[in-house]
mmCIF file with all atom_site columns, C-alpha atoms in Angstrom:
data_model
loop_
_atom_site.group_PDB
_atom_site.id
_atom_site.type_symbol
_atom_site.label_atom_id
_atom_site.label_alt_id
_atom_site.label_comp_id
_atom_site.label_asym_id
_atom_site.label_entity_id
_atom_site.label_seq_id
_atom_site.pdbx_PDB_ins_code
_atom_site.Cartn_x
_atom_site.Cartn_y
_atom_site.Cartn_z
_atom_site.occupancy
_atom_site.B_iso_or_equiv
_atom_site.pdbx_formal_charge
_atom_site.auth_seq_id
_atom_site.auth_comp_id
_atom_site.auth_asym_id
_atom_site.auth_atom_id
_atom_site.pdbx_PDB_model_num
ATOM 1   C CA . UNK A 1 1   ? -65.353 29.703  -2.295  1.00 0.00 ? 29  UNK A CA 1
ATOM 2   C CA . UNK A 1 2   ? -66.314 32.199  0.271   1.00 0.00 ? 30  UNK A CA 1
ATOM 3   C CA . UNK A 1 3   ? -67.160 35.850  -0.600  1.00 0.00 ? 31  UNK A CA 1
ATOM 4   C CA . UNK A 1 4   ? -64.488 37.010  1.755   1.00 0.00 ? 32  UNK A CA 1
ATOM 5   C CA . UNK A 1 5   ? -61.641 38.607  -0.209  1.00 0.00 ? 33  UNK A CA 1
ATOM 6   C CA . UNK A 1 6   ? -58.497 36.764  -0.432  1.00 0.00 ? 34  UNK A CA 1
ATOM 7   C CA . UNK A 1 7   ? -55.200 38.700  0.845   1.00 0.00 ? 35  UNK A CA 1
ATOM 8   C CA . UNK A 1 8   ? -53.602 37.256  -2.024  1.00 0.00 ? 36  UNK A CA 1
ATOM 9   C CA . UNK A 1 9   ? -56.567 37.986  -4.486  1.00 0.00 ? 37  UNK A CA 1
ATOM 10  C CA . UNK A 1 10  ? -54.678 41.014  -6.673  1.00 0.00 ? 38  UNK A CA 1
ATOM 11  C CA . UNK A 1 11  ? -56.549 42.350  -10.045 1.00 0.00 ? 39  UNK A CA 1
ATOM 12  C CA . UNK A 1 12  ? -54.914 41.121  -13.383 1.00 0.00 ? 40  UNK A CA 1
ATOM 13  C CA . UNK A 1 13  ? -53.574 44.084  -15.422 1.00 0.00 ? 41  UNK A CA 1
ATOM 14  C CA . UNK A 1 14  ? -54.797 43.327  -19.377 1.00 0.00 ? 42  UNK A CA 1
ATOM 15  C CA . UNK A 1 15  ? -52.806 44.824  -22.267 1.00 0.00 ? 43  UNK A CA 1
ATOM 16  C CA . UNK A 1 16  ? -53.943 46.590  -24.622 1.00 0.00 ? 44  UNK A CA 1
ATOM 17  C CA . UNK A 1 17  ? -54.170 44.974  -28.149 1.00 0.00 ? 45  UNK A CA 1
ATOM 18  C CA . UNK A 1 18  ? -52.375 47.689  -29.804 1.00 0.00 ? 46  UNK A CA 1
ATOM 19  C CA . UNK A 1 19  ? -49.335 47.213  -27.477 1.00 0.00 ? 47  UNK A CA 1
ATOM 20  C CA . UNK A 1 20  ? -49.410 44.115  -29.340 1.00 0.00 ? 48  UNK A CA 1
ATOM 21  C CA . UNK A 1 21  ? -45.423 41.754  -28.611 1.00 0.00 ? 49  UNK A CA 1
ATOM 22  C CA . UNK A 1 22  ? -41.902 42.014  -29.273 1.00 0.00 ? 50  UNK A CA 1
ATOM 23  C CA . UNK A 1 23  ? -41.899 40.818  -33.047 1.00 0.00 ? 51  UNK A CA 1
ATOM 24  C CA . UNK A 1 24  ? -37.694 40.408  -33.616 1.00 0.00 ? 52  UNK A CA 1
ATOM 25  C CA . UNK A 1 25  ? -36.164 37.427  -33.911 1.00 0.00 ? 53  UNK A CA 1
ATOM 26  C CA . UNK A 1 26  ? -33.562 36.838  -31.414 1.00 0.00 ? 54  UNK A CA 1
ATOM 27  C CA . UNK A 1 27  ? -29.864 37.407  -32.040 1.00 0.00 ? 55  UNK A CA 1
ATOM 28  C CA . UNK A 1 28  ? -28.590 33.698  -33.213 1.00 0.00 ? 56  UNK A CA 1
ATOM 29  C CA . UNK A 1 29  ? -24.978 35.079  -33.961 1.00 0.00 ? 57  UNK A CA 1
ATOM 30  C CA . UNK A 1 30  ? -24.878 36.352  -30.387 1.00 0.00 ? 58  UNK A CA 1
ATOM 31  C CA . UNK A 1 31  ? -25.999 33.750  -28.731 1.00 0.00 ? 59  UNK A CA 1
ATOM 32  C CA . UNK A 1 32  ? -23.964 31.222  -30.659 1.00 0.00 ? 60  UNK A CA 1
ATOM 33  C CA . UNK A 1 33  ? -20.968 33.381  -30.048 1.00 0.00 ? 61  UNK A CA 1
ATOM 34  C CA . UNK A 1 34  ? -21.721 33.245  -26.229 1.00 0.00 ? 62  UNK A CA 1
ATOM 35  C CA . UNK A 1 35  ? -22.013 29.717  -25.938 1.00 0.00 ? 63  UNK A CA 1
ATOM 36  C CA . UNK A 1 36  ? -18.636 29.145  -28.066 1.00 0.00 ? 64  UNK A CA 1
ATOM 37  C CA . UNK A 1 37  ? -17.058 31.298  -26.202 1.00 0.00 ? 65  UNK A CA 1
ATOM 38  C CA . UNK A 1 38  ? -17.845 30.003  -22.880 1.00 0.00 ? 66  UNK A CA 1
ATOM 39  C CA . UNK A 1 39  ? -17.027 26.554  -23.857 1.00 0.00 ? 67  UNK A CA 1
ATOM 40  C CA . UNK A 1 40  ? -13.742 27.713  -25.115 1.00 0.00 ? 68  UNK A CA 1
ATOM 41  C CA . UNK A 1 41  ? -13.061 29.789  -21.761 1.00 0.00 ? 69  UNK A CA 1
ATOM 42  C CA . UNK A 1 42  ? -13.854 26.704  -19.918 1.00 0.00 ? 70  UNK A CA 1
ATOM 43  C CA . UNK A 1 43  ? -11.124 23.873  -21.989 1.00 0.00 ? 71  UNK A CA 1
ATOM 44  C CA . UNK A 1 44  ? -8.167  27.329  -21.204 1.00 0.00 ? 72  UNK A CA 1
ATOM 45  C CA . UNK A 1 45  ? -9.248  26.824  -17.868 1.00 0.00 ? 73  UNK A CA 1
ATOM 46  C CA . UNK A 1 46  ? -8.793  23.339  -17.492 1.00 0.00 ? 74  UNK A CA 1
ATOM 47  C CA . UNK A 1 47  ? -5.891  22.780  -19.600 1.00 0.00 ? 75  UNK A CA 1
ATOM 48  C CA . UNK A 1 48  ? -4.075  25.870  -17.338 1.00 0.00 ? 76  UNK A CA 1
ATOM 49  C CA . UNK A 1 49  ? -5.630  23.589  -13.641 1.00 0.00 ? 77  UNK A CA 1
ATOM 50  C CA . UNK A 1 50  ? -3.928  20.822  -15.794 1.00 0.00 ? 78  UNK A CA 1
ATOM 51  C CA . UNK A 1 51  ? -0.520  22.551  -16.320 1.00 0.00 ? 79  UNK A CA 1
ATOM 52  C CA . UNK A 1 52  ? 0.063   23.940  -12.960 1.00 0.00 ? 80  UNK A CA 1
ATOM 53  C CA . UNK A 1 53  ? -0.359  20.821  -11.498 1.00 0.00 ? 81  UNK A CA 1
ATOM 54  C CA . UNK A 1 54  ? 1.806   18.944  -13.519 1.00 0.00 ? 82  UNK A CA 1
ATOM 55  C CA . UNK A 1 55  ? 4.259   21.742  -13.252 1.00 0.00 ? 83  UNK A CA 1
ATOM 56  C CA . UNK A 1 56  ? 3.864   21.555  -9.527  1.00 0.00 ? 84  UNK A CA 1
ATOM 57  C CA . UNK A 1 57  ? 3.946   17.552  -9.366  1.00 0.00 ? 85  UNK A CA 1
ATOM 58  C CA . UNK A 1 58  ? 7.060   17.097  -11.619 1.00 0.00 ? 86  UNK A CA 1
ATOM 59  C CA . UNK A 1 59  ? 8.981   20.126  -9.438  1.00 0.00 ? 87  UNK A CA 1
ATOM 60  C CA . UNK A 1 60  ? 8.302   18.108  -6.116  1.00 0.00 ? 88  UNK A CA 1
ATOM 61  C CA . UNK A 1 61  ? 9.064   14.616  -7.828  1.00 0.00 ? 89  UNK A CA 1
ATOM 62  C CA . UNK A 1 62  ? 12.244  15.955  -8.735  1.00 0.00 ? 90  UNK A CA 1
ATOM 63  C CA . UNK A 1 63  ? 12.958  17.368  -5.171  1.00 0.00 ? 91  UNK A CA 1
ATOM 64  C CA . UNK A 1 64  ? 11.801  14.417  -3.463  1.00 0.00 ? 92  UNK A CA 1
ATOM 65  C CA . UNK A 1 65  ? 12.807  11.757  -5.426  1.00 0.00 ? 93  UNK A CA 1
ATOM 66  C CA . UNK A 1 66  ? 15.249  12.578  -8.530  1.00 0.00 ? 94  UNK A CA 1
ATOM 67  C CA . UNK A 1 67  ? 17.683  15.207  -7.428  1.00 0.00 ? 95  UNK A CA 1
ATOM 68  C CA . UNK A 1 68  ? 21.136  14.175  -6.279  1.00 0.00 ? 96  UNK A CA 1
ATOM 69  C CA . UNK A 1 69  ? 21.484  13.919  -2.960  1.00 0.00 ? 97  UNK A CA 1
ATOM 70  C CA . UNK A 1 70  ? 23.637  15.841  -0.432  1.00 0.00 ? 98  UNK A CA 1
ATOM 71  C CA . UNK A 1 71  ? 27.614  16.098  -0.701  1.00 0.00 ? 99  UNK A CA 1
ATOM 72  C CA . UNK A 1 72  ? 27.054  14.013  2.970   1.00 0.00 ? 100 UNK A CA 1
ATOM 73  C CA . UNK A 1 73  ? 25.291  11.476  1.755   1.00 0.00 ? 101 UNK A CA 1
ATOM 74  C CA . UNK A 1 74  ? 27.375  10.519  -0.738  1.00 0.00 ? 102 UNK A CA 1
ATOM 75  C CA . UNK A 1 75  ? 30.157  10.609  1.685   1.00 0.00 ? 103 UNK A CA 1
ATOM 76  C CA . UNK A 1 76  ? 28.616  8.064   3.821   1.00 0.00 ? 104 UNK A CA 1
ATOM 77  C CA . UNK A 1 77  ? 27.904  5.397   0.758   1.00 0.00 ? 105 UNK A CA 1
ATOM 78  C CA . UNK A 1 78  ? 31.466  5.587   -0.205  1.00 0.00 ? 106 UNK A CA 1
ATOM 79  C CA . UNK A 1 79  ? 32.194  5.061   3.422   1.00 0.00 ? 107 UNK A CA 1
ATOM 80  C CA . UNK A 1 80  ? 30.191  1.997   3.393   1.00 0.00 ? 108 UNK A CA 1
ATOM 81  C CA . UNK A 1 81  ? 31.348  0.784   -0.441  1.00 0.00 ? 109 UNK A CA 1
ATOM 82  C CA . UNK A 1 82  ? 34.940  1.066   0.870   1.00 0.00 ? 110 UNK A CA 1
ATOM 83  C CA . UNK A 1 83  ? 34.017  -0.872  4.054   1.00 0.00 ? 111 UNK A CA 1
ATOM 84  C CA . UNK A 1 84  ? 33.186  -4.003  2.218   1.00 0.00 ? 112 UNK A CA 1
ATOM 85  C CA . UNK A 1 85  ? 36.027  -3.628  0.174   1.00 0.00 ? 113 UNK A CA 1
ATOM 86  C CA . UNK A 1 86  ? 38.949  -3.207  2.906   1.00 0.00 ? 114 UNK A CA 1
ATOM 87  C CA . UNK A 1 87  ? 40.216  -4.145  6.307   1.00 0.00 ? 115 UNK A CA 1
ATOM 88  C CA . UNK A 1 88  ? 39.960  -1.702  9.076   1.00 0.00 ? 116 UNK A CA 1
ATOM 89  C CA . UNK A 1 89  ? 40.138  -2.114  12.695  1.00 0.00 ? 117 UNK A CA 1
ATOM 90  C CA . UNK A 1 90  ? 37.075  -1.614  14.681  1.00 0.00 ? 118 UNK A CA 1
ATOM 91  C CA . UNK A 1 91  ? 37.758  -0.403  17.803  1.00 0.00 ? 119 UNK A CA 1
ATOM 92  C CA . UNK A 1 92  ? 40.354  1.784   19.074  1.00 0.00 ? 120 UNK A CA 1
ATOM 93  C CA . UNK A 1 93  ? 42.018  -1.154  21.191  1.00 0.00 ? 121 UNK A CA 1
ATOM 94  C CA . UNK A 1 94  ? 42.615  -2.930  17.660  1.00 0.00 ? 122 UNK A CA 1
ATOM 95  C CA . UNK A 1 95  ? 41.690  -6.052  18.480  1.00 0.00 ? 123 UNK A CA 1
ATOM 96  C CA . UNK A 1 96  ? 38.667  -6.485  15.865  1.00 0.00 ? 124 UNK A CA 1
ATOM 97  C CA . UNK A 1 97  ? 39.359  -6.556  12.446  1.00 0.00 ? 125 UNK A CA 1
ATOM 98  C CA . UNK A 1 98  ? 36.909  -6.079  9.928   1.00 0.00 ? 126 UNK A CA 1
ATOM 99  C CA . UNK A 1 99  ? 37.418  -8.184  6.617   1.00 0.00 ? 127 UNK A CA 1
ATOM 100 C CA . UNK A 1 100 ? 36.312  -7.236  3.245   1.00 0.00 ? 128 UNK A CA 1
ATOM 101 C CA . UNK A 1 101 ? 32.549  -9.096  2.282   1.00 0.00 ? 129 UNK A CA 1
ATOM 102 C CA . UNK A 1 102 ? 34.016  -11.124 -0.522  1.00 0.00 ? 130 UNK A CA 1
ATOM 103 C CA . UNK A 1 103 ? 36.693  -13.246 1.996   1.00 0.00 ? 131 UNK A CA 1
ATOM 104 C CA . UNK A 1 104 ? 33.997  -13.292 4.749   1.00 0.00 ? 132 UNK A CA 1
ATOM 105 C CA . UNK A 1 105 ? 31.726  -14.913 2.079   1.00 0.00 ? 133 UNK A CA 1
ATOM 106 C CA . UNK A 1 106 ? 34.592  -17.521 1.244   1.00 0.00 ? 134 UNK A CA 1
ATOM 107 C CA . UNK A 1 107 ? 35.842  -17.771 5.050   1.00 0.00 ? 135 UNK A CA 1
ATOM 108 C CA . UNK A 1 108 ? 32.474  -19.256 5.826   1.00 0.00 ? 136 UNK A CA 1
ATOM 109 C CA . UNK A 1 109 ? 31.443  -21.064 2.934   1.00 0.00 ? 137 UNK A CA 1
ATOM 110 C CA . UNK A 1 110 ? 34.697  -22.370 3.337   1.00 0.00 ? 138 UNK A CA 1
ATOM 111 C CA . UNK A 1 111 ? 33.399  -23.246 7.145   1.00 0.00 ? 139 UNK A CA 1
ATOM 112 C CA . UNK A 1 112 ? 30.259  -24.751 6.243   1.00 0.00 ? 140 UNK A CA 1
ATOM 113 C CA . UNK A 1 113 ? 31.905  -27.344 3.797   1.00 0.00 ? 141 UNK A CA 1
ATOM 114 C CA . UNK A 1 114 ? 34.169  -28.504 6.595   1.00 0.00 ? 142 UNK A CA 1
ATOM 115 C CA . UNK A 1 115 ? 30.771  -28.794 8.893   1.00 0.00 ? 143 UNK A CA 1
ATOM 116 C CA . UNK A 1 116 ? 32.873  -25.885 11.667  1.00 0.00 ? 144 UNK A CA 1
ATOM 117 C CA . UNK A 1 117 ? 29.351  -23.631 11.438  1.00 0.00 ? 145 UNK A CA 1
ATOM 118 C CA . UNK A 1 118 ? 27.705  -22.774 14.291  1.00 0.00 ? 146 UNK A CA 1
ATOM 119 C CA . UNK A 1 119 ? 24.279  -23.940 12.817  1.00 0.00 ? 147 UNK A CA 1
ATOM 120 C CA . UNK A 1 120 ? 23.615  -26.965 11.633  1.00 0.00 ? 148 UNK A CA 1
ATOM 121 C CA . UNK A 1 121 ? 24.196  -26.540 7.478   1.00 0.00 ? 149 UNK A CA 1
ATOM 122 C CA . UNK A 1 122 ? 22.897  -29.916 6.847   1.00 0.00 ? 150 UNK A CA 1
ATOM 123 C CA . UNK A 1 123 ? 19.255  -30.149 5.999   1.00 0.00 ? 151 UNK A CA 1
ATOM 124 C CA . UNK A 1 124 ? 17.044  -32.231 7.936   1.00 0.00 ? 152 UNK A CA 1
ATOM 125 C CA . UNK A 1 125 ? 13.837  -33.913 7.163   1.00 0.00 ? 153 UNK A CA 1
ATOM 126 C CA . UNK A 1 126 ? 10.916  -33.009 9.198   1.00 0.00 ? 154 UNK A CA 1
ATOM 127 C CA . UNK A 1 127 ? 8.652   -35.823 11.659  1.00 0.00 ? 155 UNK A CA 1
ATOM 128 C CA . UNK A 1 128 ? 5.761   -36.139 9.678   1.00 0.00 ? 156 UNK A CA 1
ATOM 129 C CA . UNK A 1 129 ? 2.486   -35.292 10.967  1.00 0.00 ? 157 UNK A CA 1
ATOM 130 C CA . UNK A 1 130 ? 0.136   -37.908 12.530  1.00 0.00 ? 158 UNK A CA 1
ATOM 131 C CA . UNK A 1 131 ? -3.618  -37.242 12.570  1.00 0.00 ? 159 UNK A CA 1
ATOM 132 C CA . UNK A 1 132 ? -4.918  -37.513 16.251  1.00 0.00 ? 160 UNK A CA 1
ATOM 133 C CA . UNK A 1 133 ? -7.418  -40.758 16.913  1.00 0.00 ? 161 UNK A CA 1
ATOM 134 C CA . UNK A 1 134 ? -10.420 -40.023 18.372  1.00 0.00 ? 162 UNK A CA 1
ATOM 135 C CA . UNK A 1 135 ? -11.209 -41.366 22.061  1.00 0.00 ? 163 UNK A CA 1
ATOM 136 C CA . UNK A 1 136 ? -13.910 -43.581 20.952  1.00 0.00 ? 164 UNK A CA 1
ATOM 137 C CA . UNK A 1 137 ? -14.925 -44.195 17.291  1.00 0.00 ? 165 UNK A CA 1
ATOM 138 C CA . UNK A 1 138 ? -18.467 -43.959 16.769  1.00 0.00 ? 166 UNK A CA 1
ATOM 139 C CA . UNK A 1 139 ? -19.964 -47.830 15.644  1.00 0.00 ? 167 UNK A CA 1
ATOM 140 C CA . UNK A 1 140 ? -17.611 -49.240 17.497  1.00 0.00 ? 168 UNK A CA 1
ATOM 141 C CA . UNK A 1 141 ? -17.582 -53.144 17.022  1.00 0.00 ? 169 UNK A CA 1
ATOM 142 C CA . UNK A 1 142 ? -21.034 -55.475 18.783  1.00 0.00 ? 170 UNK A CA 1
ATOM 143 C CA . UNK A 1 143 ? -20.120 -55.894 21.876  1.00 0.00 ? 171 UNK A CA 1
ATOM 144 C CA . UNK A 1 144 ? -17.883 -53.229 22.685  1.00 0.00 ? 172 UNK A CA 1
ATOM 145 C CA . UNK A 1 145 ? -18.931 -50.791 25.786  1.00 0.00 ? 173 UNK A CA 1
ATOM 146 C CA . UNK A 1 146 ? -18.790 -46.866 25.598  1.00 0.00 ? 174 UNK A CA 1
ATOM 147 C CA . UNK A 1 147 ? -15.709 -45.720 26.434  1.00 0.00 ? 175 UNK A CA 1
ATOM 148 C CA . UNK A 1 148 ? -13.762 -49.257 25.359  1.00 0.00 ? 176 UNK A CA 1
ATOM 149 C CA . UNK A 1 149 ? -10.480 -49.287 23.659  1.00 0.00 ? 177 UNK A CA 1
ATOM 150 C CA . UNK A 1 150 ? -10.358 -51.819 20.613  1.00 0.00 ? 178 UNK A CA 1
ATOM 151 C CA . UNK A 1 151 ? -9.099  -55.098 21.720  1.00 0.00 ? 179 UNK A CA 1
ATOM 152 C CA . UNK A 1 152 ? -9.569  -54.297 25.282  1.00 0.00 ? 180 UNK A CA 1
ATOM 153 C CA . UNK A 1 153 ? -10.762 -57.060 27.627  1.00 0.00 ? 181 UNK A CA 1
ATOM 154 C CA . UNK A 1 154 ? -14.276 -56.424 29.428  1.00 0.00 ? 182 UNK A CA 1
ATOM 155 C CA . UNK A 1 155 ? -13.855 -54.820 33.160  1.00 0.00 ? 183 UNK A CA 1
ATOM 156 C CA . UNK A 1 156 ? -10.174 -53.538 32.145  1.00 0.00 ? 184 UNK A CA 1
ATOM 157 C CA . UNK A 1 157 ? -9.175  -50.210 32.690  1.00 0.00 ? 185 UNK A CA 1
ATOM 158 C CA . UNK A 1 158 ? -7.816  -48.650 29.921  1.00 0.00 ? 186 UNK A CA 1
ATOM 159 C CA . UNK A 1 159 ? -4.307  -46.612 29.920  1.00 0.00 ? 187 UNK A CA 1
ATOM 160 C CA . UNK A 1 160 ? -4.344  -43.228 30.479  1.00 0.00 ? 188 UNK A CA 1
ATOM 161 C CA . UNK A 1 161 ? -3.746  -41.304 26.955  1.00 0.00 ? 189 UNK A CA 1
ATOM 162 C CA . UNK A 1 162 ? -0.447  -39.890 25.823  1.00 0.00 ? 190 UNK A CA 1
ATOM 163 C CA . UNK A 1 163 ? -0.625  -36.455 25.920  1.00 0.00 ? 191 UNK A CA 1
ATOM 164 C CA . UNK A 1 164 ? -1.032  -34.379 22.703  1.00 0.00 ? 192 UNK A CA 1
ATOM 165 C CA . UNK A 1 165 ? 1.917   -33.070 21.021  1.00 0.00 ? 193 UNK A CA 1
ATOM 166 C CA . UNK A 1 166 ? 1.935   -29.326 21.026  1.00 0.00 ? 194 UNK A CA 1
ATOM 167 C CA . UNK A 1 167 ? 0.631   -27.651 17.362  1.00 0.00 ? 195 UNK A CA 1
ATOM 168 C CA . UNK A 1 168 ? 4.152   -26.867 15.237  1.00 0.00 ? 196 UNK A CA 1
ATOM 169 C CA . UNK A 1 169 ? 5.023   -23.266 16.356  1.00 0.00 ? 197 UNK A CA 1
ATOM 170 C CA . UNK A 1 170 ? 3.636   -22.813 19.370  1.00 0.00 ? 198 UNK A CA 1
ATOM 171 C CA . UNK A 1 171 ? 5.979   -23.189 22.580  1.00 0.00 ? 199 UNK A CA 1
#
């Protein structure tokens, strides 16, 4: 250390013996009635978070989702329950008529059984797939050259290929 004096160097202040310390116990009641008291302060204050929100969440369920809607809105679904139920002309001109759902269901199933649909209502059974054959099989047999078709004579040319068929669902 140097002899220089420190800046931070401050002289310690000694008590006196007779001072002597603070000899009480501290106040267990108090404290204990502190730290009840806070933890009961704190479950109010999350149960009352806890019931405004739920107050708040059930109110705009029940706006949003439960409540009945508007006087128009029912208007318009009994305008469309009647519509499958009746016939009504479509246009002005009347020259369209619109049938109830239950007779347009019958009128074409009706249709279909006498083969008059517009689509075919007969199912069909797909081409099944065939695995493309590669150009030249690797260990091809003694004999053959590179590039030789099976069976092919020596010094032929082979066919051209047949071009692939297009992958199912592409056009």
């Amino acid at each position: 250390m140097s002899d220089a004096p420190d800046k931070y160097e401050h002289e310690i202040e000694k008590h006196k013996p007779e001072e002597g310390f603070d000899a009480t116990e501290p106040e267990a009641k108090s404290i204990w009635g502190f730290a009840i008291g806070s933890i009961v302060l704190l479950v109010l204050l999350i149960v009352a978070v806890q019931v405004y929100f739920q107050g708040i969440w059930d109110q705009a369920v029940y706006e949003k989702v439960l409540s009945v809607p508007g006087q128009e809105v029912g208007d318009l679904h009994n305008l469309e329950n009647w519509r499958l139920t009746h016939y009504e002309y479509t246009d002005p001109s009347k020259t369209t008529v619109r049938i109830p759902l239950d007779e347009a269901r019958k009128a074409f199933l009706d249709d279909a059984k006498a083969g008059k649909t517009f689509y075919p209502g007969k199912p069909t059974e797909p081409k099944p797939e065939v695995p493309d054959q590669p150009a030249a099989a690797p260990g091809a047999a003694p004999g053959q050259a590179p590039g030789q078709a099976p069976g092919q004579a020596p010094g032929q040319t082979p066919a051209p290929a047949a071009p692939a068929a297009p992958a199912a669902g592409k056009k």
